[in-house]
Coordinates of C-alpha atoms in Angstrom, one line a residue:
M15 CA 124.8 160.9 69.5
K16 CA 124.6 159.4 72.9
K17 CA 121.3 157.9 72.2
I18 CA 122.6 156.3 69.1
S19 CA 125.5 154.8 71.1
F20 CA 123.1 153.5 73.8
F21 CA 121.0 151.8 71.0
L22 CA 124.1 150.2 69.5
I23 CA 125.2 148.8 72.9
L24 CA 121.6 147.4 73.5
T25 CA 121.6 145.6 70.1
N26 CA 125.0 144.1 70.8
L27 CA 123.9 142.8 74.2
A28 CA 120.9 141.1 72.5
M29 CA 123.2 139.6 69.9
F30 CA 125.3 137.9 72.7
W31 CA 122.3 136.1 74.0
D32 CA 123.3 132.5 74.7
E33 CA 126.9 133.4 74.2
Q34 CA 127.4 135.1 77.6
P35 CA 126.0 134.4 81.1
P36 CA 122.7 136.2 81.5
I37 CA 124.0 138.0 84.6
I38 CA 126.8 139.7 82.5
L39 CA 124.3 140.9 79.9
A40 CA 121.9 142.0 82.6
F41 CA 124.6 144.0 84.3
G42 CA 125.7 145.6 80.9
L43 CA 122.0 146.7 80.5
L44 CA 122.0 148.1 84.0
L45 CA 125.2 150.1 83.4
S46 CA 123.7 151.4 80.2
L47 CA 120.5 152.7 81.8
L48 CA 122.6 154.2 84.8
S49 CA 124.6 156.2 82.1
L50 CA 121.5 158.0 81.1
W51 CA 120.8 159.0 84.7
A52 CA 124.4 159.9 85.2
G53 CA 124.0 162.5 82.4
N54 CA 122.1 164.7 84.8
I55 CA 125.0 164.7 87.4
T56 CA 126.9 168.0 87.1
R57 CA 129.7 167.3 89.7
P58 CA 132.5 165.4 88.0
A59 CA 133.6 163.8 91.4
I60 CA 130.3 162.0 91.7
K61 CA 130.3 160.8 88.1
Q62 CA 133.9 159.5 88.4
T63 CA 133.0 157.7 91.6
V64 CA 130.1 156.0 89.9
T65 CA 132.3 155.0 87.0
I66 CA 135.0 153.4 89.3
V67 CA 132.4 151.5 91.3
G68 CA 131.0 150.2 88.0
L69 CA 134.3 149.1 86.8
L70 CA 135.2 147.3 90.0
A71 CA 131.8 145.6 90.0
S72 CA 132.4 144.5 86.4
L73 CA 135.8 143.0 87.3
A74 CA 134.3 141.1 90.3
L75 CA 131.4 139.9 88.1
V76 CA 133.6 138.6 85.5
R77 CA 135.9 136.9 88.1
L78 CA 132.9 135.1 89.7
N79 CA 131.4 133.9 86.4
F80 CA 134.5 132.5 84.6
T81 CA 137.1 129.9 85.8
P82 CA 139.9 130.4 84.8
F83 CA 139.7 134.2 85.2
I84 CA 141.7 134.9 82.0
S85 CA 139.9 133.3 79.0
A86 CA 138.5 134.4 75.7
E87 CA 135.0 134.4 77.1
S88 CA 136.0 136.4 80.2
V89 CA 137.7 139.0 78.0
I90 CA 134.6 139.4 75.8
A91 CA 132.4 139.7 78.8
F92 CA 134.7 142.6 80.1
I93 CA 134.6 144.4 76.7
I94 CA 130.8 144.2 76.7
L95 CA 130.7 145.8 80.1
L96 CA 133.5 148.3 79.2
A97 CA 131.2 149.5 76.3
S98 CA 128.5 150.1 78.8
L99 CA 130.8 151.9 81.2
K100 CA 132.1 154.2 78.4
L101 CA 128.7 155.7 78.2
F102 CA 129.5 157.5 81.4
E103 CA 132.1 159.7 80.0
L104 CA 131.0 160.6 76.4
K105 CA 132.0 164.3 76.1
S106 CA 134.5 164.9 73.4
P107 CA 134.8 163.5 69.9
Q108 CA 137.7 161.4 71.0
D109 CA 135.5 159.7 73.6
Y110 CA 133.0 158.7 71.0
F111 CA 135.8 157.4 68.8
H112 CA 137.1 155.2 71.6
L113 CA 133.6 153.9 72.2
F114 CA 133.3 152.9 68.5
L115 CA 136.6 151.1 68.7
I116 CA 135.3 149.1 71.7
L117 CA 132.1 148.3 69.8
N118 CA 134.2 147.1 66.9
L119 CA 136.0 144.7 69.2
E120 CA 132.6 143.4 70.2
L121 CA 131.7 142.9 66.7
A122 CA 134.8 141.0 65.8
S123 CA 134.2 138.7 68.9
L124 CA 130.5 138.2 67.8
L125 CA 131.6 137.2 64.2
I126 CA 133.9 134.5 65.5
L127 CA 131.3 133.2 68.1
K128 CA 128.5 133.2 65.6
P129 CA 129.8 132.9 62.0
T130 CA 126.5 133.1 60.1
F131 CA 125.4 135.2 57.2
L132 CA 122.9 137.1 59.1
V133 CA 125.4 138.0 61.9
L134 CA 127.8 139.1 59.1
V135 CA 125.0 141.4 57.8
Y136 CA 124.4 142.8 61.3
V137 CA 128.1 143.4 61.8
L138 CA 128.4 145.3 58.4
A139 CA 125.4 147.3 59.2
Q140 CA 126.7 148.4 62.5
L141 CA 130.2 149.1 61.1
G142 CA 128.5 151.4 58.4
T143 CA 126.6 153.1 61.2
S144 CA 129.7 153.6 63.4
F145 CA 131.6 154.9 60.3
Y146 CA 128.9 157.5 59.5
F147 CA 128.7 158.8 63.1
V148 CA 132.5 159.0 63.4
L149 CA 132.4 161.2 60.2
R150 CA 129.7 163.3 61.9
L151 CA 132.3 164.2 64.5
N152 CA 134.1 166.1 61.8
Q153 CA 131.4 168.2 60.3
T154 CA 133.7 169.5 57.5
L155 CA 134.5 166.0 56.3
L156 CA 130.9 164.8 56.4
K157 CA 129.8 168.0 54.6
D158 CA 132.1 167.2 51.6
L159 CA 131.2 163.5 51.6
N160 CA 129.2 162.3 48.6
F161 CA 128.3 159.1 46.9
K162 CA 131.2 159.3 44.4
R163 CA 133.7 159.7 47.2
V164 CA 132.4 156.8 49.1
L165 CA 132.8 154.6 46.1
L166 CA 136.4 155.9 45.7
Y167 CA 137.1 155.1 49.3
F168 CA 135.9 151.5 49.0
A169 CA 137.0 150.8 45.4
P170 CA 140.3 149.2 46.4
A171 CA 138.8 147.3 49.4
L172 CA 136.1 145.5 47.2
P173 CA 138.4 143.6 44.8
M174 CA 140.9 143.1 47.6
G175 CA 138.2 141.5 49.8
L176 CA 137.2 139.1 47.0
L177 CA 140.8 138.2 46.3
F178 CA 141.5 137.4 49.9
F179 CA 138.2 135.5 50.2
F180 CA 139.2 133.1 47.4
L181 CA 143.0 133.0 48.0
F182 CA 142.8 132.2 51.7
P183 CA 140.6 129.2 53.0
R184 CA 137.8 130.0 55.3
F185 CA 137.8 128.6 58.7
T186 CA 136.1 129.1 62.0
S187 CA 137.4 128.5 65.5
G188 CA 135.6 128.2 68.8
F189 CA 136.7 129.7 71.9
A190 CA 137.6 127.6 75.0
Q191 CA 134.4 128.4 77.0
S192 CA 134.6 128.1 80.8
P193 CA 131.1 128.3 82.2
N194 CA 130.4 128.5 85.9
A195 CA 129.9 124.9 87.3
A196 CA 127.2 126.2 89.6
S197 CA 124.7 126.5 86.8
V198 CA 123.5 123.5 84.6
E199 CA 122.3 124.4 81.2
S200 CA 121.1 121.8 78.7
G201 CA 124.0 121.0 76.3
F202 CA 126.9 118.7 75.8
S203 CA 129.8 117.7 78.1
N204 CA 132.4 115.1 77.8
R205 CA 131.7 114.0 81.5
I206 CA 128.9 113.6 83.9
D207 CA 129.2 114.5 87.6
V208 CA 125.9 113.3 89.2
D209 CA 126.6 115.2 92.4
L210 CA 126.7 118.5 90.3
L211 CA 123.4 117.9 88.4
T212 CA 120.9 120.5 89.4
P213 CA 117.6 121.6 87.9
M214 CA 118.1 121.8 84.1
N215 CA 117.8 125.1 82.2
L216 CA 116.7 124.4 78.7
T217 CA 118.5 126.3 75.9
T218 CA 117.6 126.7 72.3
K219 CA 121.1 127.6 71.2
S220 CA 121.7 125.8 67.8
L221 CA 124.7 123.4 67.9
F222 CA 124.7 121.7 64.6
K223 CA 122.5 121.1 61.6
V224 CA 122.3 117.9 59.6
K225 CA 120.9 117.5 55.9
F226 CA 120.4 114.0 54.6
K227 CA 120.8 113.0 51.1
N228 CA 117.6 113.1 48.9
G229 CA 115.8 115.0 51.7
Q230 CA 115.4 111.9 53.8
K231 CA 113.4 112.3 57.0
F232 CA 113.4 110.0 60.1
Q233 CA 111.6 109.3 63.3
N234 CA 112.8 111.0 66.4
A235 CA 113.5 107.6 67.9
D236 CA 116.1 106.9 65.1
L237 CA 118.0 110.2 65.7
Y238 CA 120.7 109.5 68.2
W239 CA 123.7 111.8 67.7
R240 CA 126.7 110.1 69.1
G241 CA 129.1 112.4 71.0
A242 CA 131.6 111.3 73.8
V243 CA 131.7 107.7 75.2
L244 CA 132.2 107.7 79.0
W245 CA 134.2 104.8 80.4
E246 CA 135.9 105.8 83.7
T247 CA 133.7 106.0 86.7
D248 CA 133.6 105.7 90.5
G249 CA 129.8 105.3 90.3
L250 CA 129.0 109.0 90.8
H251 CA 131.4 110.6 88.2
W252 CA 131.9 109.6 84.6
N253 CA 134.4 110.7 82.0
S254 CA 135.6 109.6 78.5
S255 CA 139.2 108.5 79.2
N256 CA 139.3 106.8 75.8
F257 CA 142.7 107.8 74.4
S258 CA 144.0 104.3 74.6
L259 CA 141.2 103.4 72.0
V260 CA 142.5 105.7 69.2
H261 CA 142.6 103.9 65.8
R262 CA 146.2 103.6 64.6
Q263 CA 145.4 102.2 61.1
D264 CA 144.2 103.9 58.1
L265 CA 140.5 104.7 58.2
D266 CA 139.8 102.9 54.9
Q267 CA 140.6 99.6 56.8
V268 CA 138.2 100.3 59.7
E269 CA 134.9 101.2 58.0
L270 CA 131.9 99.2 58.9
E271 CA 131.3 96.1 56.8
T272 CA 127.7 96.5 55.6
D273 CA 125.5 96.7 52.6
E274 CA 126.0 99.9 50.7
N275 CA 122.3 100.4 50.5
K276 CA 122.1 100.6 54.3
R277 CA 124.7 103.3 54.6
I278 CA 123.1 106.7 55.2
N279 CA 125.0 109.7 53.8
Y280 CA 124.5 113.2 55.1
E281 CA 126.0 116.7 55.5
V282 CA 126.9 118.2 58.9
F283 CA 127.2 122.0 59.6
L284 CA 128.7 122.5 63.0
E285 CA 128.3 125.8 64.9
P286 CA 131.5 127.1 66.5
D287 CA 131.9 125.8 70.0
A288 CA 134.5 124.9 72.5
H289 CA 134.0 121.2 72.2
L290 CA 136.3 119.0 70.3
Q291 CA 133.6 116.4 69.7
I292 CA 132.2 115.6 66.3
F293 CA 128.5 114.7 66.6
L294 CA 127.4 112.0 64.2
L295 CA 124.3 109.8 63.7
D296 CA 124.6 106.6 65.5
Y297 CA 126.3 104.4 64.4
P298 CA 128.9 106.5 62.7
D299 CA 131.0 105.2 59.7
T300 CA 133.1 107.8 58.0
V301 CA 133.7 111.6 58.0
D302 CA 135.0 113.6 55.0
L303 CA 137.9 115.3 57.0
D304 CA 141.6 115.4 56.7
L305 CA 143.2 112.7 58.9
A306 CA 145.5 115.3 60.4
N307 CA 142.7 117.3 61.9
Y308 CA 140.7 114.7 63.7
R309 CA 141.0 111.4 65.5
R310 CA 138.7 108.4 65.6
F311 CA 138.3 106.0 68.5
K312 CA 137.4 102.4 68.5
D313 CA 134.3 103.1 70.6
G314 CA 132.7 104.9 67.6
S315 CA 133.3 108.6 68.7
F316 CA 135.1 111.2 66.7
E317 CA 136.8 114.5 67.8
F318 CA 138.9 117.3 66.4
R319 CA 142.5 117.2 67.4
H320 CA 142.7 121.0 68.2
K321 CA 140.1 123.5 69.4
M322 CA 141.3 126.0 67.0
F323 CA 140.5 123.7 64.1
L324 CA 136.8 123.4 63.2
K325 CA 135.9 122.6 59.7
N326 CA 132.2 123.5 60.1
H327 CA 130.9 121.8 57.0
F328 CA 131.7 118.2 56.0
Q329 CA 130.2 115.0 54.7
A330 CA 129.6 111.9 56.9
S331 CA 128.0 108.4 56.7
S332 CA 126.4 106.2 59.3
V333 CA 124.6 102.8 59.5
L334 CA 121.4 102.7 61.4
G335 CA 120.9 99.7 63.5
K336 CA 124.6 98.6 63.2
T337 CA 126.6 98.1 66.4
S338 CA 130.2 97.4 67.1
D339 CA 131.3 94.0 68.3
L340 CA 134.7 95.1 69.2
M341 CA 135.8 93.5 72.5
S342 CA 139.1 92.5 74.1
A343 CA 140.3 91.8 77.6
V344 CA 141.5 95.3 78.1
I345 CA 138.2 96.8 76.9
R346 CA 136.3 94.3 79.1
R347 CA 138.2 95.4 82.2
K348 CA 137.6 99.1 81.2
A349 CA 133.8 98.5 80.8
L350 CA 133.5 96.6 84.1
K351 CA 135.7 98.7 86.4
V352 CA 134.2 100.8 89.1
R353 CA 136.8 102.8 91.0
G354 CA 136.7 103.9 94.6
E355 CA 134.6 102.4 97.5
K356 CA 132.4 99.3 97.2
H357 CA 128.6 99.9 96.5
L358 CA 127.5 97.3 99.1
A359 CA 123.9 98.7 99.2
L360 CA 123.5 98.5 95.4
E361 CA 125.0 95.1 95.3
T362 CA 122.5 93.8 97.9
F363 CA 119.8 95.3 95.9
L364 CA 120.9 93.5 92.8
K365 CA 121.0 90.1 94.6
E366 CA 117.4 90.7 95.6
L367 CA 116.4 91.9 92.1
Y368 CA 117.9 88.8 90.4
G369 CA 117.0 86.2 93.0
E370 CA 118.8 83.1 93.9
K371 CA 118.5 81.7 90.4
S372 CA 121.6 82.2 88.2
L373 CA 120.8 84.6 85.3
D374 CA 122.7 85.2 82.1
P375 CA 123.4 88.7 81.0
E376 CA 120.3 89.0 78.7
E377 CA 118.1 88.0 81.7
K378 CA 119.7 90.5 84.0
I379 CA 119.1 93.2 81.4
Q380 CA 115.5 92.3 81.3
K381 CA 115.3 92.6 85.1
L382 CA 117.0 96.1 85.0
N383 CA 114.7 97.1 82.2
Q384 CA 111.7 96.2 84.3
Y385 CA 113.0 98.0 87.3
F386 CA 113.6 101.3 85.4
S387 CA 110.2 101.1 83.8
N388 CA 108.5 101.2 87.2
G389 CA 109.0 103.8 89.9
F390 CA 111.3 106.2 88.3
T391 CA 110.1 109.8 87.3
Y392 CA 111.5 112.0 84.7
T393 CA 111.7 115.7 85.8
L394 CA 113.9 118.6 84.8
S395 CA 114.0 119.8 88.6
P396 CA 115.5 116.9 90.5
P397 CA 117.2 117.2 93.9
T398 CA 121.1 117.1 93.9
Y399 CA 122.3 113.6 94.8
K400 CA 125.5 112.9 96.9
T401 CA 125.4 109.2 96.3
M402 CA 124.0 106.8 93.6
D403 CA 122.2 104.8 96.3
E404 CA 120.1 107.8 97.1
F405 CA 118.9 108.2 93.5
I406 CA 118.5 104.5 92.6
L407 CA 117.0 103.2 95.8
K408 CA 115.1 106.3 97.2
N409 CA 114.1 109.3 95.3
K410 CA 114.3 108.1 91.7
L411 CA 113.7 111.5 90.4
G412 CA 115.9 112.9 87.4
Y413 CA 116.6 113.3 83.8
C414 CA 118.6 111.4 81.1
S415 CA 122.1 111.9 82.8
H416 CA 120.8 110.4 86.1
F417 CA 119.1 107.4 84.4
A418 CA 122.0 106.6 82.1
T419 CA 124.7 106.7 84.8
A420 CA 122.5 104.7 87.2
Y421 CA 121.7 102.0 84.6
A422 CA 125.4 101.7 83.4
L423 CA 126.6 101.5 87.1
L424 CA 124.1 98.6 87.9
A425 CA 125.1 96.8 84.7
R426 CA 128.8 96.9 85.7
L427 CA 128.0 95.7 89.2
S428 CA 126.1 93.0 87.5
Q429 CA 129.4 92.0 85.6
I430 CA 127.9 93.3 82.3
P431 CA 130.3 95.6 80.3
A432 CA 128.6 98.9 80.0
R433 CA 129.4 102.5 78.9
V434 CA 127.6 105.8 78.9
I435 CA 127.1 107.8 75.6
N436 CA 126.7 111.5 75.8
G437 CA 125.3 113.3 72.8
F438 CA 122.0 114.5 71.4
Q439 CA 118.6 112.9 70.6
G440 CA 116.1 114.1 68.0
G441 CA 116.1 117.6 66.4
E442 CA 113.7 119.9 64.8
Y443 CA 113.1 119.5 61.0
N444 CA 113.2 122.6 58.8
E445 CA 111.0 122.0 55.8
F446 CA 112.3 125.0 53.9
G447 CA 116.0 124.0 54.2
E448 CA 115.3 120.2 54.5
F449 CA 117.7 119.9 57.4
Y450 CA 117.6 118.9 61.1
R451 CA 118.5 121.6 63.6
V452 CA 119.8 120.2 66.9
E453 CA 119.8 122.5 69.9
G454 CA 121.1 122.5 73.4
K455 CA 117.8 121.2 74.7
D456 CA 118.2 118.1 72.7
A457 CA 121.2 117.0 74.7
H458 CA 120.8 113.4 75.8
A459 CA 122.7 110.4 77.4
W460 CA 122.1 106.8 77.0
V461 CA 123.9 103.5 77.6
E462 CA 125.6 100.7 75.6
V463 CA 125.9 97.2 77.1
Y464 CA 128.0 94.4 75.7
L465 CA 126.1 91.1 74.9
E466 CA 127.7 88.2 73.4
K467 CA 124.9 87.7 70.8
T468 CA 124.6 91.3 69.7
G469 CA 127.8 93.1 70.6
W470 CA 127.5 96.6 72.0
T471 CA 123.8 97.2 72.2
R472 CA 122.1 100.5 72.8
I473 CA 119.7 100.8 75.8
D474 CA 118.0 104.1 76.6
P475 CA 116.9 104.2 80.2
T476 CA 115.0 107.4 79.6
A477 CA 112.9 105.6 77.0
L478 CA 112.1 103.0 79.8
V479 CA 111.1 105.7 82.3
N480 CA 109.3 108.0 79.9
P481 CA 108.9 106.9 76.3
N482 CA 107.4 110.1 75.2
R483 CA 110.7 111.9 75.7
I484 CA 112.2 109.9 72.9
A485 CA 109.3 109.5 70.5
L486 CA 108.4 113.2 70.6
G487 CA 111.9 114.6 70.9
A488 CA 113.0 117.3 73.1
S489 CA 111.0 120.2 71.4
L490 CA 107.5 118.7 71.8
F491 CA 108.3 116.8 74.9
N492 CA 109.6 119.9 76.8
E493 CA 106.5 121.9 75.7
Q494 CA 104.7 119.5 77.9
V495 CA 107.2 119.4 80.8
A496 CA 107.8 123.2 80.8
P497 CA 105.0 125.0 79.0
F498 CA 106.1 128.5 79.9
F499 CA 108.7 131.2 79.4
E500 CA 110.4 132.4 82.5
V501 CA 111.6 136.1 82.3
A502 CA 112.9 137.9 85.4
G503 CA 111.1 135.4 87.6
L504 CA 107.8 135.8 85.7
R505 CA 106.2 132.8 84.1
L506 CA 104.4 133.4 80.8
E507 CA 102.3 130.6 79.4
K508 CA 103.6 129.4 76.0
R509 CA 100.1 128.8 74.6
Y510 CA 99.5 132.5 74.6
F511 CA 102.6 133.3 72.6
R512 CA 102.7 130.6 70.0
F513 CA 101.7 131.5 66.5
Q514 CA 102.0 129.2 63.6
F515 CA 103.1 131.9 61.1
L516 CA 105.9 132.9 63.4
D517 CA 107.1 129.3 63.5
K518 CA 107.1 129.1 59.7
L519 CA 108.8 132.4 59.4
S520 CA 111.6 131.5 61.9
Q521 CA 112.2 128.2 60.0
Y522 CA 112.4 130.1 56.7
I523 CA 114.9 132.6 58.1
D524 CA 116.9 129.8 59.7
A525 CA 116.9 127.9 56.3
L526 CA 118.0 131.1 54.4
N527 CA 120.7 131.8 57.0
N528 CA 122.1 128.3 56.8
D529 CA 122.3 128.3 53.0
L530 CA 124.1 131.7 52.9
S531 CA 126.3 130.8 55.8
L532 CA 127.4 127.6 54.0
F533 CA 128.4 129.7 50.9
F534 CA 130.3 132.2 52.9
Y535 CA 131.9 130.1 55.7
A536 CA 132.3 126.7 54.1
F537 CA 135.1 127.9 51.7
D538 CA 138.0 125.6 52.8
Q539 CA 141.0 123.9 51.2
E540 CA 138.8 121.5 49.2
Y541 CA 136.6 124.2 47.7
Q542 CA 139.8 126.3 47.2
R543 CA 141.4 123.2 45.2
L544 CA 138.4 122.9 43.1
L545 CA 138.2 126.6 42.2
S546 CA 142.0 126.7 41.4
E547 CA 141.6 123.8 39.0
R548 CA 138.7 125.4 37.4
L549 CA 140.7 128.7 37.0
N550 CA 143.9 126.8 36.0
L551 CA 145.8 128.3 39.0
N552 CA 148.7 126.5 40.5
R553 CA 147.9 126.2 44.2
R554 CA 151.6 126.3 45.1
F555 CA 151.7 129.9 43.9
L556 CA 148.5 131.1 45.8
G557 CA 150.8 132.8 48.4
L558 CA 152.4 134.7 45.5
Y559 CA 149.0 135.6 44.2
A560 CA 148.0 136.9 47.7
A561 CA 151.2 139.0 47.8
L562 CA 150.5 140.5 44.4
A563 CA 146.9 141.2 45.5
F564 CA 148.2 142.9 48.6
A565 CA 150.6 145.0 46.5
F566 CA 147.7 145.8 44.2
F567 CA 145.7 147.0 47.1
L568 CA 148.4 149.2 48.5
V569 CA 149.1 150.9 45.1
G570 CA 145.3 151.3 44.4
S571 CA 144.9 152.8 47.8
Y572 CA 147.7 155.3 47.3
L573 CA 146.4 156.4 43.8
V574 CA 142.9 156.8 45.3
M575 CA 144.3 158.9 48.2
I576 CA 146.2 161.1 45.6
Y577 CA 143.1 161.5 43.5
V578 CA 140.8 162.3 46.5
G579 CA 143.4 164.8 47.8
R580 CA 143.3 166.6 44.4
L581 CA 139.5 166.6 44.5
Q582 CA 139.6 168.1 48.0
K583 CA 142.0 170.9 46.8
D584 CA 139.9 171.7 43.7
D585 CA 136.8 171.6 45.8
E586 CA 138.3 174.0 48.3
V587 CA 139.3 176.4 45.6
L588 CA 135.8 176.2 44.1
K589 CA 134.3 176.8 47.3
Q590 CA 136.2 180.0 48.0
Y591 CA 135.4 181.2 44.5
K592 CA 131.7 180.7 45.0
K593 CA 131.9 182.6 48.3
L594 CA 133.6 185.5 46.5
L595 CA 130.8 185.5 43.7
K596 CA 128.1 185.6 46.5
K597 CA 129.8 188.6 48.1
L598 CA 130.0 190.4 44.8
E599 CA 126.5 189.6 44.0
K600 CA 125.3 191.3 47.3
K601 CA 127.4 194.4 46.2
G602 CA 125.4 194.5 43.0
L603 CA 127.7 192.7 40.5
S604 CA 126.6 189.2 39.3
K605 CA 128.5 186.9 37.0
L606 CA 126.8 186.1 33.8
A607 CA 126.1 182.4 33.0
H608 CA 128.2 182.5 29.8
E609 CA 131.1 184.7 31.3
G610 CA 134.5 183.2 32.1
P611 CA 136.7 184.3 35.1
E612 CA 139.0 186.5 33.0
D613 CA 136.0 188.5 31.5
F614 CA 134.4 188.8 34.9
K615 CA 137.7 190.0 36.3
L616 CA 137.6 192.9 33.9
R617 CA 134.1 194.0 34.8
V618 CA 135.1 193.9 38.6
K619 CA 137.9 196.2 38.0
E620 CA 135.5 198.6 36.2
K621 CA 132.8 198.3 38.9
F622 CA 135.0 198.5 41.9
P623 CA 138.3 200.3 41.0
D624 CA 139.0 201.1 44.6
E625 CA 138.7 197.5 45.8
V626 CA 140.9 195.8 43.1
E627 CA 143.4 194.6 45.8
I628 CA 140.6 192.8 47.6
W629 CA 138.9 190.9 44.8
I630 CA 141.4 190.5 41.8
P631 CA 144.0 188.3 43.8
K632 CA 141.3 185.9 44.8
I633 CA 140.0 185.6 41.2
N634 CA 143.6 185.2 39.9
Q635 CA 144.1 182.4 42.6
Y636 CA 141.1 180.6 41.3
I637 CA 142.3 181.0 37.6
Q638 CA 145.8 179.8 38.5
K639 CA 144.7 176.6 40.4
K640 CA 141.8 175.7 38.2
Y641 CA 143.5 176.3 34.7
G642 CA 147.2 176.5 35.4
R643 CA 149.7 179.2 34.8

């Protein structure tokens, strides 16, 4: 039983990969392995000391990796470590029962963090396994269990589950994640702090998937997924601060004016995450969401109003090549402002770059493009910069966040309105599901400058420094930049571990998982409305239908319990009667196949007249309970 528990804990640790810090999962694995060694300890005091030390170390580790200390992720991390610690004290059936309760808490957390069909299958499989081994703790109950009884136990639950599935809208919610700022992992953030940018750890965590109408495919250079627009800066730190740009009018009045043939329609499937941001193809036009659940900004960004609301499947439209020409005195000041101290060294550099001749904004942009095209180097392992002067004028080593913030700062110092866009670029196309999968490693930052002739215009400094990053996309480009896996400090060459059939298989599984997940998790108010209309149900009475369904569930459960209870009584009587028949058979009297209990009782009296008081009452008891008085 302990080996089974150990295996379940290991599989749960693997399922939380990319959802918890690696140090938490590694320590959970270490505790699990130590529990096997602790089984050889005979002195309770030593085992108790090891358990207490493990508990204190777990609390300290959670405290160091999560800020604030009390958050959803920190609680999940502690539950994971608590399950591993529970292996140290598995003795009685009650200990195993408590462990399975902790594992069920893990599964509930996993289902919220990763609401996909394959995860649902895994959760149900482990729940079934846990249920079976909990029954094994009671040998009598397991011995009496059969397929018929299993169906009876689950009979009320199956229709109840279906009723609740269709009567209550499906939704997913992301936790408010609080990663440790000391580590930088590729992904999205609504701010950029250049002095905190360290060597980048690439992650393949799926963040969202996009399926274009009619199976359209695009070049990587066209796939810019707009996220947050960063306005406020002191040169080194950038954040959005765009609440003054919220659209107040109805969205139908602010759609882009364009030829309908140029508008691109697509479906978005967002994975649950802590971010409020809605990622859309640049330049976004509309989203098929309830106005009460999201807000749209005049800078072209969209976000959910609340973290607990996350409709993971919706329609959207964008217009490739379209830009915004929105400009006002307030926006101009916002797009030119650099807070804090003067950047004298950079201003001197710009005077030298532009020369004594007066240049218009377009000419200055050309000079900046030429400067970034020569001398800068793209790398995922840059040094940490304390000033922008150090990056722009000296080292010139960095990745997209460095280049975008540096370019936008120089543009503002040149009196050209500029802003930084943080989002994603590219994506891996899945030919089986005909969708694009965007992962953490596809995170990207670029710049928009305002020019009188073209309005807000995209400029990607990374494309100036290293065009292959944009043309190839993150997946192929990073194969060249970091062609190895790193496991526990060991580097394994990717070329020895890449097989085409595995890539195809992973794409097929991803496509299947995506389609099934859409069916199970995209059931929302809109789908519920359509189903209600098809079934001629009044949506105002869905609450009443749910209450009736719950009442049906209670009544059905009660009837099943009564019926199962009667079966158990009958089975117990039959079991005692069969034992009696075996004892009499050993004494030389066997019951005939056609013989009823009354006739058999008469033969018992004749065969054992001196033992009538031993056998006859038991036979009478069987007759009475089996056939009545």
